[in-house]
CSV table of N, CA, C and O in Angstrom, one decimal:
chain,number,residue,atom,x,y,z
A,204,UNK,N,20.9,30.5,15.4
A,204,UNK,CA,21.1,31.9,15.3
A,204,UNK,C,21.9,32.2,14.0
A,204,UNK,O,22.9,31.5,13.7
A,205,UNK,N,21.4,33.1,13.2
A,205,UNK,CA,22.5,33.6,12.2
A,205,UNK,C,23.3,35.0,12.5
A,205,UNK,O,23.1,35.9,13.2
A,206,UNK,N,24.4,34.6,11.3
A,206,UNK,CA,25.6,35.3,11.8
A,206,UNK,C,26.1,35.6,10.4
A,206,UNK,O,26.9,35.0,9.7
A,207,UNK,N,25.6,36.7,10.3
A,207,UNK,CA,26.5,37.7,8.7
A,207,UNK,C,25.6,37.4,7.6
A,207,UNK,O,24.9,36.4,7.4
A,208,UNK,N,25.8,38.3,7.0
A,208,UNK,CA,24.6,38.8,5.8
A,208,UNK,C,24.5,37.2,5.1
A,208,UNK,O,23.4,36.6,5.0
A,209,UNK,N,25.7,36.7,4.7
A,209,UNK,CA,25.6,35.4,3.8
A,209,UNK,C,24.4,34.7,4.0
A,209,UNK,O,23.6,34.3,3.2
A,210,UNK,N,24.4,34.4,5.5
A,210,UNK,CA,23.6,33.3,5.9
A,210,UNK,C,21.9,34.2,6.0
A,210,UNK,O,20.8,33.7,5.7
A,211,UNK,N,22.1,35.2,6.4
A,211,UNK,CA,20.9,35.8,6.0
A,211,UNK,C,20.0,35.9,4.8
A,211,UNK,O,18.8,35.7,4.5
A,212,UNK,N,21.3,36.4,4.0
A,212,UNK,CA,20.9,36.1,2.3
A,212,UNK,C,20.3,34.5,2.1
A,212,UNK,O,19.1,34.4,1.9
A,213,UNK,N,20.8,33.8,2.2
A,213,UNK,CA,20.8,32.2,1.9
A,213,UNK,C,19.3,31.8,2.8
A,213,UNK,O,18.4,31.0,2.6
A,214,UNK,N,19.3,32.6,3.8
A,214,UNK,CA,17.8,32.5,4.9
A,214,UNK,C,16.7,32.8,3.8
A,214,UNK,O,15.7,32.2,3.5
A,215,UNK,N,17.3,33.9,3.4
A,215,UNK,CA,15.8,35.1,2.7
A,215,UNK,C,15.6,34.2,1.3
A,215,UNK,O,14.4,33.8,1.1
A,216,UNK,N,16.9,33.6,0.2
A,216,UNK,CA,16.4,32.7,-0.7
A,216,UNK,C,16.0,31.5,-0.6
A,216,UNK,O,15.4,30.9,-1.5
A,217,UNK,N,16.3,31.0,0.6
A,217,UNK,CA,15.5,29.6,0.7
A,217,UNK,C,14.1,29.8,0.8
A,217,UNK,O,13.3,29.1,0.2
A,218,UNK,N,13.7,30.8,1.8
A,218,UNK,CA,12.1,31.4,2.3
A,218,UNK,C,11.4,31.8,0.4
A,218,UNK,O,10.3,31.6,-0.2
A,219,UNK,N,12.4,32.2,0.1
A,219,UNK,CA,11.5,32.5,-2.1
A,219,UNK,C,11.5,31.6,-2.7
A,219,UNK,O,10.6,31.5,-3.4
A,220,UNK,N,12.6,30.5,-2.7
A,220,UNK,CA,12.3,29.2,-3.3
A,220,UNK,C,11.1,28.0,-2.7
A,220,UNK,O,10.5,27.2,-3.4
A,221,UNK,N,10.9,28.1,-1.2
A,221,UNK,CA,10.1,27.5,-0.5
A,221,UNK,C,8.8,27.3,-1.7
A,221,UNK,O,8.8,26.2,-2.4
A,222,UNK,N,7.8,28.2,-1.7
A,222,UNK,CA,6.7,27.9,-2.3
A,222,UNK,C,6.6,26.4,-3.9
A,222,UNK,O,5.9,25.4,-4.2
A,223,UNK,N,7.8,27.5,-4.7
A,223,UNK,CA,8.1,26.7,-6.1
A,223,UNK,C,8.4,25.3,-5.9
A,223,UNK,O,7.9,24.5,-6.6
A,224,UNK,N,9.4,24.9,-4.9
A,224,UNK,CA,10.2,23.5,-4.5
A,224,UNK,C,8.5,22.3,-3.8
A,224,UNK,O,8.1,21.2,-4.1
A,225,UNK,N,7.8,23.6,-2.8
A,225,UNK,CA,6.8,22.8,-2.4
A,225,UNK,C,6.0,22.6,-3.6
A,225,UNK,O,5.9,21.4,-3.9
A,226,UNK,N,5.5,23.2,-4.3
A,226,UNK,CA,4.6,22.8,-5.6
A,226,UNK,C,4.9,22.0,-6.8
A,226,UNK,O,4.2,21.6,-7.7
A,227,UNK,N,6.5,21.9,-6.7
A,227,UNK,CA,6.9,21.0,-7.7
A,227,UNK,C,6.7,19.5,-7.1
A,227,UNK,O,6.2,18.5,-7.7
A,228,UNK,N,7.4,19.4,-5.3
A,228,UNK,CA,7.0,18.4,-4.9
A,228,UNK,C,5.9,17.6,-4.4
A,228,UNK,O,5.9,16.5,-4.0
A,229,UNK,N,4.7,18.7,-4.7
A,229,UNK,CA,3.1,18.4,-4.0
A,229,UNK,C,3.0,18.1,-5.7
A,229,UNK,O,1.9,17.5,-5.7
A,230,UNK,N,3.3,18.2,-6.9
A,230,UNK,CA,2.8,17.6,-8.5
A,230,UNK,C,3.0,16.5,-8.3
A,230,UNK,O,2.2,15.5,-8.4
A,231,UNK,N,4.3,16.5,-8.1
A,231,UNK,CA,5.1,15.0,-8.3
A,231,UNK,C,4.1,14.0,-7.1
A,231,UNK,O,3.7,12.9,-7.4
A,232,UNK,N,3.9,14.4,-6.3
A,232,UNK,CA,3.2,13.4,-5.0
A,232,UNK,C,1.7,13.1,-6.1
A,232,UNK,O,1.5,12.1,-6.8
A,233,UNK,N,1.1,14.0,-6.1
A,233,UNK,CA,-0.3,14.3,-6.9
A,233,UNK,C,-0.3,12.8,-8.3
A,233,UNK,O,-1.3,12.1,-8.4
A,234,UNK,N,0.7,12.7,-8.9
A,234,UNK,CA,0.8,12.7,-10.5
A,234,UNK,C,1.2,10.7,-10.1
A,234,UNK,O,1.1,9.9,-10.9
A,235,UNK,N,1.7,10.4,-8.6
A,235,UNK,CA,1.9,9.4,-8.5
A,235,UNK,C,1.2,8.9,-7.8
A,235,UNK,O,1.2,7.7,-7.8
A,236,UNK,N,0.5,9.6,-7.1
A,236,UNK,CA,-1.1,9.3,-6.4
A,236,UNK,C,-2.1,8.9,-7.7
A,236,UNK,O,-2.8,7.9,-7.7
A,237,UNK,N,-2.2,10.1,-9.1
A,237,UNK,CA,-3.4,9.5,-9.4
A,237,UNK,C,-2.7,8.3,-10.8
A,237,UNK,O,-3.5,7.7,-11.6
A,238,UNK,N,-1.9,8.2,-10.9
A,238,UNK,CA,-1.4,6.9,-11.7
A,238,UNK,C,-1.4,6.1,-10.6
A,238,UNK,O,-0.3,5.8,-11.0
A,239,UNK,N,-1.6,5.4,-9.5
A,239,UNK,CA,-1.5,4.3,-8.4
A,239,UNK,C,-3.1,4.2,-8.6
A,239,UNK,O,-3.6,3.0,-8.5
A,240,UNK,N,-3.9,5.3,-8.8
A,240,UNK,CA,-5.1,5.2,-8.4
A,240,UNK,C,-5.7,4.8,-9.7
A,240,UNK,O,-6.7,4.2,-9.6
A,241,UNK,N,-5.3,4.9,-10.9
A,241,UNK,CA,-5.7,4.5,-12.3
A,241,UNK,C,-5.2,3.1,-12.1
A,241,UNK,O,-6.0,2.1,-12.2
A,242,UNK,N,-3.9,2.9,-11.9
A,242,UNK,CA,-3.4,1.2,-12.0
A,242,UNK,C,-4.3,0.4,-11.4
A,242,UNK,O,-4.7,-0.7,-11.8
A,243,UNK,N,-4.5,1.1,-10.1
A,243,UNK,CA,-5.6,0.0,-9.1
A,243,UNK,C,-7.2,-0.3,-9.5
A,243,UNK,O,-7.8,-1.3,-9.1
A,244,UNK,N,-7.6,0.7,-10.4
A,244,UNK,CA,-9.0,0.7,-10.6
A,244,UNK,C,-9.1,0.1,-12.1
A,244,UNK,O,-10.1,-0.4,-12.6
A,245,UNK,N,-8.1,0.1,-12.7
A,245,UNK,CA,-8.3,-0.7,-13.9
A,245,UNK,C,-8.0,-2.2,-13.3
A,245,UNK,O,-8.4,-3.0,-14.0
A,246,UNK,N,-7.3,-2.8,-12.0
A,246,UNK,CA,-7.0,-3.8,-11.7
A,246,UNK,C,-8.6,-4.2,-11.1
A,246,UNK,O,-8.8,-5.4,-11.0
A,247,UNK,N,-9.3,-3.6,-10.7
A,247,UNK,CA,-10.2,-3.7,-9.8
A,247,UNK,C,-11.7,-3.7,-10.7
A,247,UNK,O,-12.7,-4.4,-10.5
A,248,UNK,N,-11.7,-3.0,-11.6
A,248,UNK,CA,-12.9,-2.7,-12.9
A,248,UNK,C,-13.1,-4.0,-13.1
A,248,UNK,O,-12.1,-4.8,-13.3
A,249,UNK,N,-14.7,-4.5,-13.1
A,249,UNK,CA,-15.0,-5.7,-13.9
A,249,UNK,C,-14.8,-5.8,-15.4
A,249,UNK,O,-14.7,-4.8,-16.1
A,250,UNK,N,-14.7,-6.7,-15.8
A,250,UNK,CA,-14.0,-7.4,-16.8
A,250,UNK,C,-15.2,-7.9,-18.2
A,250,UNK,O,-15.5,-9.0,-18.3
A,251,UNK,N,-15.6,-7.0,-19.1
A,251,UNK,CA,-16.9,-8.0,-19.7
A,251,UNK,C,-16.3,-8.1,-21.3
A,251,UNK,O,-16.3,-9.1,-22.0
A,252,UNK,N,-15.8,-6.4,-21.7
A,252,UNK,CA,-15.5,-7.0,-23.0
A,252,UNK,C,-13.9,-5.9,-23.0
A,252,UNK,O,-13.0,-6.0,-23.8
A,253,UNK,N,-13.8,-5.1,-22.1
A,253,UNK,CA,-12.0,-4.6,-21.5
A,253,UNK,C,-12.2,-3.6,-21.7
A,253,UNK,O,-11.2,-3.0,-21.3
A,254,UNK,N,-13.3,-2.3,-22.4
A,254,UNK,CA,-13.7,-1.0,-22.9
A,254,UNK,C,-13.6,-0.7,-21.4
A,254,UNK,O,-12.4,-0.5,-21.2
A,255,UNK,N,-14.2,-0.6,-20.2
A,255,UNK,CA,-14.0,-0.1,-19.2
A,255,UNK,C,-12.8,0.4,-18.6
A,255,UNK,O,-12.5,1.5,-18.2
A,256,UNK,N,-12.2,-0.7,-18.5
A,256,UNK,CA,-10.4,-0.9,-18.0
A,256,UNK,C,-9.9,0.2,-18.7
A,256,UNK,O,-9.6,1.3,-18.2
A,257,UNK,N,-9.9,-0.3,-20.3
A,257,UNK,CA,-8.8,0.6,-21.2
A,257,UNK,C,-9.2,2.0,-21.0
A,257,UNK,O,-8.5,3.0,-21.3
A,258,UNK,N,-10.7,2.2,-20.4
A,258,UNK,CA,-10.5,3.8,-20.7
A,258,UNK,C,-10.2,4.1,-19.5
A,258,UNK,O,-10.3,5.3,-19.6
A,259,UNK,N,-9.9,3.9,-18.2
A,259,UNK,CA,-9.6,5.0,-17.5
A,259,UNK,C,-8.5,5.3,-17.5
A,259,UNK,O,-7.8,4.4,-17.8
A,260,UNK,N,-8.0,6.3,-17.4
A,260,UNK,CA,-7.3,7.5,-17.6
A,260,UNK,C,-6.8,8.7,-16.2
A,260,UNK,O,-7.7,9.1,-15.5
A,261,UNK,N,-5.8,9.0,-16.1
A,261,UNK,CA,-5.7,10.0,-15.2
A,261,UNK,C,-5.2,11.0,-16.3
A,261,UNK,O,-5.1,10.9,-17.5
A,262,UNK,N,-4.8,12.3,-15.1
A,262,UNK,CA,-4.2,13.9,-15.9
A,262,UNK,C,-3.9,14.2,-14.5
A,262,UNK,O,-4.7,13.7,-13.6
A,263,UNK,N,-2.8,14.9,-14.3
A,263,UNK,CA,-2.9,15.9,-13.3
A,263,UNK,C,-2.3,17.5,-14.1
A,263,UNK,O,-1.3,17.7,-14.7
A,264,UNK,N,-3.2,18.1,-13.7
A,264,UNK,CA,-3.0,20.0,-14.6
A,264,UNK,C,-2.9,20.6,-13.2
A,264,UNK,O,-3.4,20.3,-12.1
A,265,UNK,N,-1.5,22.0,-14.0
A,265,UNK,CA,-1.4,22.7,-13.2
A,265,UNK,C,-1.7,24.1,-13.5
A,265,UNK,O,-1.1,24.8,-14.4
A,266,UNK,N,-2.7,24.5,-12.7
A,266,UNK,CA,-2.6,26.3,-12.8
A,266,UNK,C,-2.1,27.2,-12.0
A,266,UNK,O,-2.5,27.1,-10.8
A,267,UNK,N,-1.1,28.5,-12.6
A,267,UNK,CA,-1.0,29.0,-11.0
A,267,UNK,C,-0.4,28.2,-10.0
A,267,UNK,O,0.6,27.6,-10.2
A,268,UNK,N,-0.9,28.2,-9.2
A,268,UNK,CA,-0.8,27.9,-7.8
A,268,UNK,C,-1.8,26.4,-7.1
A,268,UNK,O,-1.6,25.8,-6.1
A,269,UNK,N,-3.1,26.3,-8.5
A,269,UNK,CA,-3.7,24.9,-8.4
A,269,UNK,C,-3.4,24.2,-8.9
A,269,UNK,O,-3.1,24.3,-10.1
A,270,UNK,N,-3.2,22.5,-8.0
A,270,UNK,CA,-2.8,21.4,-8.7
A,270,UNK,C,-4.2,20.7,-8.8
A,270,UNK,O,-5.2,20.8,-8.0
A,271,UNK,N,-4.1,20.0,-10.1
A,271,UNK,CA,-5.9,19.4,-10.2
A,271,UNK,C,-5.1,17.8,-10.8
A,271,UNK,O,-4.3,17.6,-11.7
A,272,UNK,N,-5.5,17.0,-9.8
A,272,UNK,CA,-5.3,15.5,-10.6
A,272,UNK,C,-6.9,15.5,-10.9
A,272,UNK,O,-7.8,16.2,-10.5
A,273,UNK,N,-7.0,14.2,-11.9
A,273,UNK,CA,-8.3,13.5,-12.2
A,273,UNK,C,-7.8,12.1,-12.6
A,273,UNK,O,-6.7,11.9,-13.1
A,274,UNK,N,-8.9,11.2,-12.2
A,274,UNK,CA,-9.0,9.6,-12.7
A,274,UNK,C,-10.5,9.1,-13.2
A,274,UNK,O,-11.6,9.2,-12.6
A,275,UNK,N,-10.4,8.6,-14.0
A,275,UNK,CA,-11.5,8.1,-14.3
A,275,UNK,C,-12.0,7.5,-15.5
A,275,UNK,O,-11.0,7.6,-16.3
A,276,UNK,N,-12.9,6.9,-16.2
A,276,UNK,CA,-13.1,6.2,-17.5
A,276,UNK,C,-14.0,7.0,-18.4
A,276,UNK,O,-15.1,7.5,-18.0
A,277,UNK,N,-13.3,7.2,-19.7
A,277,UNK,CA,-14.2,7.7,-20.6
A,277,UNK,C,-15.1,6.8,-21.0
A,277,UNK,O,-15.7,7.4,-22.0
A,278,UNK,N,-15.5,5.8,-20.9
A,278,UNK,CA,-16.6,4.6,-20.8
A,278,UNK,C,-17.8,5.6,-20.1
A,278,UNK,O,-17.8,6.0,-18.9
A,279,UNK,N,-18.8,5.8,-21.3
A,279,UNK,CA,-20.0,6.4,-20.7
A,279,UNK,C,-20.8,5.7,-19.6
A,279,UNK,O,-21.6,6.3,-18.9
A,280,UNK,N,-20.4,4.4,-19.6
A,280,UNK,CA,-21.4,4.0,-18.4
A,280,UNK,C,-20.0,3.4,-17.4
A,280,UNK,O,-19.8,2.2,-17.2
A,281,UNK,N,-19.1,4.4,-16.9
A,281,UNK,CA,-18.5,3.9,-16.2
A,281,UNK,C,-19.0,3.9,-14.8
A,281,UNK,O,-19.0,3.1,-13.9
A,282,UNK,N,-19.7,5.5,-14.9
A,282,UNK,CA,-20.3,5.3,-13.6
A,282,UNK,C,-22.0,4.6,-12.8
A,282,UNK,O,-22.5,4.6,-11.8
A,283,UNK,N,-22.2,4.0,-13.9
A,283,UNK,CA,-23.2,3.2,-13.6
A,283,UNK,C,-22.9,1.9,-13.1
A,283,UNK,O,-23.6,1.3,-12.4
A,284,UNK,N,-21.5,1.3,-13.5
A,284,UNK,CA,-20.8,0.2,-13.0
A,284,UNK,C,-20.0,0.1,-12.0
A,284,UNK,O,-19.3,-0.8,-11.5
A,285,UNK,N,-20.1,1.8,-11.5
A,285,UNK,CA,-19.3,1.9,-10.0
A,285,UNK,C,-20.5,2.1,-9.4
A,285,UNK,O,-20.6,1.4,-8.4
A,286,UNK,N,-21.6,2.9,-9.4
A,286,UNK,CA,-22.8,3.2,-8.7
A,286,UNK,C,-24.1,1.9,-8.7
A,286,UNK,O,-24.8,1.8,-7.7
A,287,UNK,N,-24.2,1.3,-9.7
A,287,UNK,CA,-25.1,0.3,-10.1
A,287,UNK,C,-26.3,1.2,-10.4
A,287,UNK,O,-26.4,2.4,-10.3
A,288,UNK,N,-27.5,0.0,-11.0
A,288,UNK,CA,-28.9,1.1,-11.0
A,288,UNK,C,-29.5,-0.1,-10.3
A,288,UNK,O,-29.2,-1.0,-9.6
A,289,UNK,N,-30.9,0.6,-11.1
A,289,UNK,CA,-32.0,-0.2,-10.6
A,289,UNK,C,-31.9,-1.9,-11.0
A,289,UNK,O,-32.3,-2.9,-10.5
A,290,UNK,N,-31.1,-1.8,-12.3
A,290,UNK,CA,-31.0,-3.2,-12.5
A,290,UNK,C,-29.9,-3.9,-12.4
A,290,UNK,O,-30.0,-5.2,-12.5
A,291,UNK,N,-28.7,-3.3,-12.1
A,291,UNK,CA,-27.9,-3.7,-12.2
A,291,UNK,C,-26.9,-3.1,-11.2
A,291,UNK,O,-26.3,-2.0,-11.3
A,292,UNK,N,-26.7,-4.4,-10.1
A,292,UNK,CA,-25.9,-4.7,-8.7
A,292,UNK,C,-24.6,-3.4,-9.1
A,292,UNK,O,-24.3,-3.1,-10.3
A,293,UNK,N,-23.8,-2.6,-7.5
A,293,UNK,CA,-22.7,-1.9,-8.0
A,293,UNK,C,-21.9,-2.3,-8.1
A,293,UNK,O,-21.8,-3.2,-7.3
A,294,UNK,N,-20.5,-2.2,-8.9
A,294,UNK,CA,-19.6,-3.0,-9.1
A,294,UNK,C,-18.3,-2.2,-8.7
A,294,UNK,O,-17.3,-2.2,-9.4
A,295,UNK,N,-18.1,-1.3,-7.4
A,295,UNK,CA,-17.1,-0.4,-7.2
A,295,UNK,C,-15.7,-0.5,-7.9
A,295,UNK,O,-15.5,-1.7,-8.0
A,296,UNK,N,-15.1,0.0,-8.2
A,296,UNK,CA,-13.9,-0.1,-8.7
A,296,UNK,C,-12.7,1.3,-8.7
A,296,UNK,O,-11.5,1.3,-8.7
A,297,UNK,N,-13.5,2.4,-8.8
A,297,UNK,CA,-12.9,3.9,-8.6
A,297,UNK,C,-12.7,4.1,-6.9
A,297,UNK,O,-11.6,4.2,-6.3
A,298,UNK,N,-13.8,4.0,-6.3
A,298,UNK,CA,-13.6,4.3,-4.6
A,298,UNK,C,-12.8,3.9,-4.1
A,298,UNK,O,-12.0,4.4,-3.3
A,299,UNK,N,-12.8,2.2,-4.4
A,299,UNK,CA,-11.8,1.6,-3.7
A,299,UNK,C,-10.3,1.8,-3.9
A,299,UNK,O,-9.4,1.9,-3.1
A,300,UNK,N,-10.3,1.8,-5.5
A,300,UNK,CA,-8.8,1.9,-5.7
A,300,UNK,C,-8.1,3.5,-5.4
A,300,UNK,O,-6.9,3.8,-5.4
A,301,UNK,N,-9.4,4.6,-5.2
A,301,UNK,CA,-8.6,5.7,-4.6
A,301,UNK,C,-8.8,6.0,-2.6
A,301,UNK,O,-8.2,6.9,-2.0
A,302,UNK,N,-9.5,5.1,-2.0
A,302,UNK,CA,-9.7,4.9,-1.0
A,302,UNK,C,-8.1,3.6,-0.1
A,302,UNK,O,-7.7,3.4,1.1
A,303,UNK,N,-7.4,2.8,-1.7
A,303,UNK,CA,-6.2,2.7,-1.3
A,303,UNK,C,-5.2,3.5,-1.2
A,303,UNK,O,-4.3,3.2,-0.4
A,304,UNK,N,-5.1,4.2,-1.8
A,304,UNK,CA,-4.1,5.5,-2.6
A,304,UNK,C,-3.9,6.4,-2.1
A,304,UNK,O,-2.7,6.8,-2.1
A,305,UNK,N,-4.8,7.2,-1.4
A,305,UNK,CA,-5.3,8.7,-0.7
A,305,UNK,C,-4.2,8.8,0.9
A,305,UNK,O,-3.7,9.8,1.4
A,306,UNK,N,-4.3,7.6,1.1
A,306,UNK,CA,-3.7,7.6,2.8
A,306,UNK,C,-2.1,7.7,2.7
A,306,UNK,O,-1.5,8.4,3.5
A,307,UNK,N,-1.4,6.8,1.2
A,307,UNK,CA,0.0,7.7,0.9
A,307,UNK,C,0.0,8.6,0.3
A,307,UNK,O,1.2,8.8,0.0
A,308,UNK,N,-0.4,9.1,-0.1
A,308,UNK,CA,-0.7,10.5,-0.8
A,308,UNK,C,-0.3,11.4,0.4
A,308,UNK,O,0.8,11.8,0.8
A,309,UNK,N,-1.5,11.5,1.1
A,309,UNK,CA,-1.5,12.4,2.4
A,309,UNK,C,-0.4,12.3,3.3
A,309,UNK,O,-0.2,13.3,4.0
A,310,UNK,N,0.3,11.2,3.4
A,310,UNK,CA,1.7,11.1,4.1
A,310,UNK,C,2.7,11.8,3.3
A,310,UNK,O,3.3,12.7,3.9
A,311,UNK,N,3.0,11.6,2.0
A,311,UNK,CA,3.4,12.7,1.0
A,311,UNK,C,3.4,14.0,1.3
A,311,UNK,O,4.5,14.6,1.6
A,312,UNK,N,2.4,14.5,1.2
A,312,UNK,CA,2.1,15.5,1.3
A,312,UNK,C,2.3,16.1,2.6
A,312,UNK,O,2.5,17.4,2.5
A,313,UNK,N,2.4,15.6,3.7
A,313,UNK,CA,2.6,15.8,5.1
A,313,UNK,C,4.0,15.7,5.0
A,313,UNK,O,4.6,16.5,5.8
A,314,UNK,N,5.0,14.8,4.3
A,314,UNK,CA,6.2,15.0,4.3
A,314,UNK,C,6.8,16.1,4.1
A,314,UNK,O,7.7,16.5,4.8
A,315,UNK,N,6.2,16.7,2.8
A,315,UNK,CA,6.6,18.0,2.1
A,315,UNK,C,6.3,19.1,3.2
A,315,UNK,O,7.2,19.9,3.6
A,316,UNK,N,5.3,18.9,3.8
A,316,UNK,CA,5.5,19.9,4.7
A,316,UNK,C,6.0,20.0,5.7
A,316,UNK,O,6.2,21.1,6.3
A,317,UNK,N,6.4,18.9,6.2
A,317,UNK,CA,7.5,18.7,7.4
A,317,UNK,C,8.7,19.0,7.2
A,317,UNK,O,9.7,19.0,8.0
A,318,UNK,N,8.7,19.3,5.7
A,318,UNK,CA,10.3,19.2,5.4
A,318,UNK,C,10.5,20.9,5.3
A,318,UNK,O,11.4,21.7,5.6
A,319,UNK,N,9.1,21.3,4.6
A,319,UNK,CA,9.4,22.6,4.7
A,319,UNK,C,9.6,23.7,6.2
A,319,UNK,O,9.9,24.9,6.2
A,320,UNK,N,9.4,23.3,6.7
A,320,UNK,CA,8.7,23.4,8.6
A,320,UNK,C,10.4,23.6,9.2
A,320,UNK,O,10.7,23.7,10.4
C-alpha cells in the first residue's frame, strides 16, 4: 500500500523509467548473446585457409524501440559451408553455435522481465 504523494511520485517515475531501463537491459543481453554466438561459430567453422572464421562478425543496432542483433560471415560462400550443396557435405557452424546461445539469452531476457514484474 502507498502512503503520501512521495511514494506515489517515486511509483509514477519508476512506471516512466521502466521501458528505457528494460531496453537498455534487453541491448546489453542481445550484444552478449550475439558476441557468444560469433565466438562459438568461429570456434566451430571449418578450418581450410581461416577467411571463413575471420569474417564472421556480429552488430547489434538499435532503433526506436527495435533491437536488431546479427551474426554471421562476410565469406561469400559462408552459407554454402553451413548448408552444403550438391557437392559438397554440410559443415554447420552458425546453427549450432546460436542453437548454444539462444537458451541464455532467453533466460536473460525472462530475468528482465521478472524483475520488471
Amino acid at each position: 500500500m502507498l502512503h503520501g504523494s512521495n511514494e506515489i511520485n517515486r511509483l509514477a517515475n519508476d512506471l516512466t523509467a521502466a521501458p528505457l531501463k528494460a531496453q537498455r537491459r534487453a541491448t546489453t543481453a542481445l550484444g552478449k548473446a550475439v558476441k557468444d554466438i560469433e565466438a562459438a561459430a568461429k570456434t566451430l567453422a571449418p578450418v581450410d585457409t581461416g577467411f571463413l572464421r575471420s569474417s564472421i562478425s556480429s552488430d547489434v543496432t538499435v532503433r526506436g524501440s527495435a533491437i536488431r542483433g546479427e551474426v554471421g560471415p562476410t565469406a561469400n560462400y559462408g552459407a554454402y559451408v553451413e548448408g552444403g550443396t550438391r557437392r559438397q557435405r554440410a559443415q554447420p557452424y552458425l546453427r549450432p553455435a546460436t542453437d548454444m546461445i539462444v537458451p541464455r539469452y532467453e533466460d536473460a531476457v525472462a530475468q528482465i522481465t521478472e524483475d520488471l514484474l
